[in-house]
Tab-separated table of C-alpha atoms in Angstrom:
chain	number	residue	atom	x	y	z
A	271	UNK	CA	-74.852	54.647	-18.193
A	272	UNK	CA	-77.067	57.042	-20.452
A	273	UNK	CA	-80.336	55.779	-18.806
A	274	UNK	CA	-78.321	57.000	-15.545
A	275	UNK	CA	-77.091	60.162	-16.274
A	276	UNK	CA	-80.350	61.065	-18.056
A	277	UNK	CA	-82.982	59.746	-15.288
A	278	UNK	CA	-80.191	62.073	-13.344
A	279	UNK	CA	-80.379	65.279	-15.746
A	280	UNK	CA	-83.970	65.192	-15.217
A	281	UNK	CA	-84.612	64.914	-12.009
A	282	UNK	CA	-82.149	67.545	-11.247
A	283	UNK	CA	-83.721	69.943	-13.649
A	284	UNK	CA	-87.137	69.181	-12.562
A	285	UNK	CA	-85.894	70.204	-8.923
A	286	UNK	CA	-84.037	72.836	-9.828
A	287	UNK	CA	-86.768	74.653	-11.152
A	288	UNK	CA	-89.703	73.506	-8.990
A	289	UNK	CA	-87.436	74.498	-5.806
A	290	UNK	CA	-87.995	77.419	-3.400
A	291	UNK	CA	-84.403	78.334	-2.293
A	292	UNK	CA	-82.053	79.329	-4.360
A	293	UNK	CA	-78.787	77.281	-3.443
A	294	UNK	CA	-80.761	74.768	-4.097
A	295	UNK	CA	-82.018	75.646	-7.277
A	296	UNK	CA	-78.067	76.612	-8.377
A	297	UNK	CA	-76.918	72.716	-6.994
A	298	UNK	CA	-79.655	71.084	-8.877
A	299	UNK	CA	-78.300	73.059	-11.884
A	300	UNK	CA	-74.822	72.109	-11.394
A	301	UNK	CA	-75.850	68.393	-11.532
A	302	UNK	CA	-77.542	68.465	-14.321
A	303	UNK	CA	-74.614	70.593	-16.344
A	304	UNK	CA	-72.200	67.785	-14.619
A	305	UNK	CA	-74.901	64.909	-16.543
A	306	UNK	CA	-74.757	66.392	-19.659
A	307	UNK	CA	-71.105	66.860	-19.395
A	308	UNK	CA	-71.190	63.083	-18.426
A	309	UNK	CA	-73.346	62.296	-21.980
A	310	UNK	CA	-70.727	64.137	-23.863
A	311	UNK	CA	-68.162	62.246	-22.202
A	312	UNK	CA	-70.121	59.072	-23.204
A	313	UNK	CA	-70.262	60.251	-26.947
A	314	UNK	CA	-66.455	60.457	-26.774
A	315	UNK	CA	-66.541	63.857	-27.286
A	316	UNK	CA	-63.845	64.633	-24.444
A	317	UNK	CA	-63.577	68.535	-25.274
A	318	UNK	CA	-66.700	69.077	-25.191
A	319	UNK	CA	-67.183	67.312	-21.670
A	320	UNK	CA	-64.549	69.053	-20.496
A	321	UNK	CA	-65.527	72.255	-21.837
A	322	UNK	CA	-69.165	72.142	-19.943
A	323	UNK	CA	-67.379	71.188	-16.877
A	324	UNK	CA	-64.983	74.420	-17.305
A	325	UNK	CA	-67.198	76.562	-18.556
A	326	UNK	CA	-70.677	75.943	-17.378
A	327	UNK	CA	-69.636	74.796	-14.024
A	328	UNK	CA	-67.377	78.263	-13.312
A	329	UNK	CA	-70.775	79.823	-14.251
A	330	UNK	CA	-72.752	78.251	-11.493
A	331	UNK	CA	-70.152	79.299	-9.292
A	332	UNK	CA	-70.802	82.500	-10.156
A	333	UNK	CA	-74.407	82.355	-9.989
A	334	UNK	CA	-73.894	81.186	-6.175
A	335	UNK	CA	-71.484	84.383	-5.808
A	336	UNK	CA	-73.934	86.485	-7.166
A	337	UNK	CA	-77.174	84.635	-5.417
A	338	UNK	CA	-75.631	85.693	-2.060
A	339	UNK	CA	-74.491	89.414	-3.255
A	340	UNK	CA	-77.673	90.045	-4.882
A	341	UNK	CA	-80.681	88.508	-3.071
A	342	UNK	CA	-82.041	89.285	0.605
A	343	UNK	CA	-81.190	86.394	3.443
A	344	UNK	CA	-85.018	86.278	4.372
A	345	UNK	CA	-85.255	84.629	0.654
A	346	UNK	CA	-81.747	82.868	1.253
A	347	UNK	CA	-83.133	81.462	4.293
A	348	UNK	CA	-86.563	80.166	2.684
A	349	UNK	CA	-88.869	82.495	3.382
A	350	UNK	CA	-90.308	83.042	-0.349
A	351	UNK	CA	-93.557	83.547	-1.752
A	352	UNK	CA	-95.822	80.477	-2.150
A	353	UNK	CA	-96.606	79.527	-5.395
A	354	UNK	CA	-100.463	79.096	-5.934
A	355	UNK	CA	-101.700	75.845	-7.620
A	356	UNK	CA	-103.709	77.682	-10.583
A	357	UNK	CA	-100.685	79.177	-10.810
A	358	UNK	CA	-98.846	76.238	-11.745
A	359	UNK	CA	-101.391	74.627	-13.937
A	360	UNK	CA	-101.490	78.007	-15.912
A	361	UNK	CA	-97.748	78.065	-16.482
A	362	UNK	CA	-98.396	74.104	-17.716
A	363	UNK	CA	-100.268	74.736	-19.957
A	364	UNK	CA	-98.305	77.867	-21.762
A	365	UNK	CA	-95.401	75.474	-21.648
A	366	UNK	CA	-97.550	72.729	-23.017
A	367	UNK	CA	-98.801	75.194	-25.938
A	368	UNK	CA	-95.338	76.167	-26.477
A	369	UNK	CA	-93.760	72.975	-26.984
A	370	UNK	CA	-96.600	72.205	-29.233
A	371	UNK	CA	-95.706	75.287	-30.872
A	372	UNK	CA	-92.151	74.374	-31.681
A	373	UNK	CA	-92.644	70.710	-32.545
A	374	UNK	CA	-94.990	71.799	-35.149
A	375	UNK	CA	-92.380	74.342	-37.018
A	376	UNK	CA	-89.810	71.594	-36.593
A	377	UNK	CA	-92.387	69.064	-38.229
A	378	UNK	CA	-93.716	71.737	-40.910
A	379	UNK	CA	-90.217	72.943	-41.614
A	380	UNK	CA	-88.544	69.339	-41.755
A	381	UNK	CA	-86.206	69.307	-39.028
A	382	UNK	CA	-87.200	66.454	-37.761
A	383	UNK	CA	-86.880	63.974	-40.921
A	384	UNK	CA	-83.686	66.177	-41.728
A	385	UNK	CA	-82.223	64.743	-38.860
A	386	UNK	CA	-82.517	60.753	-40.120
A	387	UNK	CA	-80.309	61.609	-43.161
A	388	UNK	CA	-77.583	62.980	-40.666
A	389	UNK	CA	-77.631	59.476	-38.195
A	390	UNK	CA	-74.992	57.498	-40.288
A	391	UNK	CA	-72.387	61.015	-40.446
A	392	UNK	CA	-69.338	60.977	-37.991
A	393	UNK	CA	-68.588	64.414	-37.257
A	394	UNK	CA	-65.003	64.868	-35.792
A	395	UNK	CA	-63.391	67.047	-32.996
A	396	UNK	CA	-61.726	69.385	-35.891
A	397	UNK	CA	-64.798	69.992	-37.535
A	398	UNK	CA	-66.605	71.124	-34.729
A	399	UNK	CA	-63.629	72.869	-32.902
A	400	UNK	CA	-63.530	74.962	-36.647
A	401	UNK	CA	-67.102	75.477	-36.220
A	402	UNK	CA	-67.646	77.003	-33.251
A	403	UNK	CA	-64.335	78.919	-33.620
A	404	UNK	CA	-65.129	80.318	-37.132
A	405	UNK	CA	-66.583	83.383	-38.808
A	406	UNK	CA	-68.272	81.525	-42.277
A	407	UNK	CA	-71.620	81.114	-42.648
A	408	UNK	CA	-72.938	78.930	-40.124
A	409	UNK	CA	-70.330	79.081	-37.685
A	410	UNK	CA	-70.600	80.251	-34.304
A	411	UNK	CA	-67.847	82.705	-32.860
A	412	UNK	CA	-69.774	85.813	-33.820
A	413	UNK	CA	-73.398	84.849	-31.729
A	414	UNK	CA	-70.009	83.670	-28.790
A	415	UNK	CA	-69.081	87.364	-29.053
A	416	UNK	CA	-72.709	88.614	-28.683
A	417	UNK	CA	-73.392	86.441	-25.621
A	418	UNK	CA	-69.927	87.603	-24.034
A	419	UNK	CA	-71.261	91.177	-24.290
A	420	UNK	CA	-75.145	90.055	-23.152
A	421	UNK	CA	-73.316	88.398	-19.619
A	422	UNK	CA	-71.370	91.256	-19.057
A	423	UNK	CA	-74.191	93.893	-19.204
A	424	UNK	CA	-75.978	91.447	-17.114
A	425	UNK	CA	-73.137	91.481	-14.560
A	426	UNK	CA	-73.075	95.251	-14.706
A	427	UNK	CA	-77.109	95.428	-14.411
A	428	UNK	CA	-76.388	93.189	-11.204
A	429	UNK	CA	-73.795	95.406	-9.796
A	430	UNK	CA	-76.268	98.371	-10.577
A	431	UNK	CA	-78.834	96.446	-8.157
A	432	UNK	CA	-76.999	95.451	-5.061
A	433	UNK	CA	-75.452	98.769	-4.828
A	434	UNK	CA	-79.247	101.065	-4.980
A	435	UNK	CA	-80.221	98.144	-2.536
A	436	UNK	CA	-77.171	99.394	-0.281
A	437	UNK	CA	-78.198	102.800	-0.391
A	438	UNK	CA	-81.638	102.235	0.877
């Protein structure tokens, strides 16, 4: 079932950002937050499943709200810019140099090995549901609270846009 739902979150992510239309590109997304809802499910870790459905799913509904408000139907109906092939290899190779980038901090820093010593630990549902609830060091409700205020100004910022577009 994980080789499944993970040959799924792939594909759908490698569609959903190699995709011209953006319905598409928002359905693609949806499948692969459904998959990884689907790992966590796997895992046994039923609130957080059901949490990514909730959360992340009422999010892609909202980007499909706010793909019709806020784009043009000429790029709703597929007429977009093509996308150059030296384009593409450039943008390879900056994501190539940047995940080189970041496994070598996570080497050089000792993530990686760090994680071996953790394998054998069960963490349970309390423990996380106090950690990302919590205001201690290393727990996460304050960087919550920041991203709450980042999506709202980015709501307002898209309001701002569709209505100057109206005026014109």
């Amino acid at each position: 079932m994980f080789c499944i739902l993970a040959v799924v979150i792939i594909g759908s992510a490698l569609l959903c950002v190699t995709t011209t239309r953006i319905m598409r590109a928002a359905t693609f997304m949806l499948f692969v937050l459904f998959g990884v809802a689907g790992i966590y499910f796997l895992l046994d870790y039923t609130f957080l499943g059901a949490a990514q459905i909730s959360v992340y799913a009422g999010g892609v509904t909202m980007i499909y709200v706010f793909a019709i408000q806020l784009v043009s139907k000429r790029t709703l109906q597929g007429m977009v810019e093509k996308i150059k092939t030296s384009r593409i290899i450039g943008n390879g190779l900056v994501v190539l140099v940047g995940l080189v980038v970041v496994s070598l901090i996570l080497v050089k820093a000792g993530l990686i090995s760090q994680f071996d010593t953790y394998a054998d630990t069960e963490v349970s549902m309390k423990e996380i549901g106090l950690t990302l609830v919590g205001s201690d060091k290393y727990q996460y409700v304050l960087p919550f609270e920041f991203i709450s205020l980042f999506l709202l100004a980015c709501i307002i910022g898209g309001l701002v846009v569709a209505r100057k577009e109206d005026e014109k």
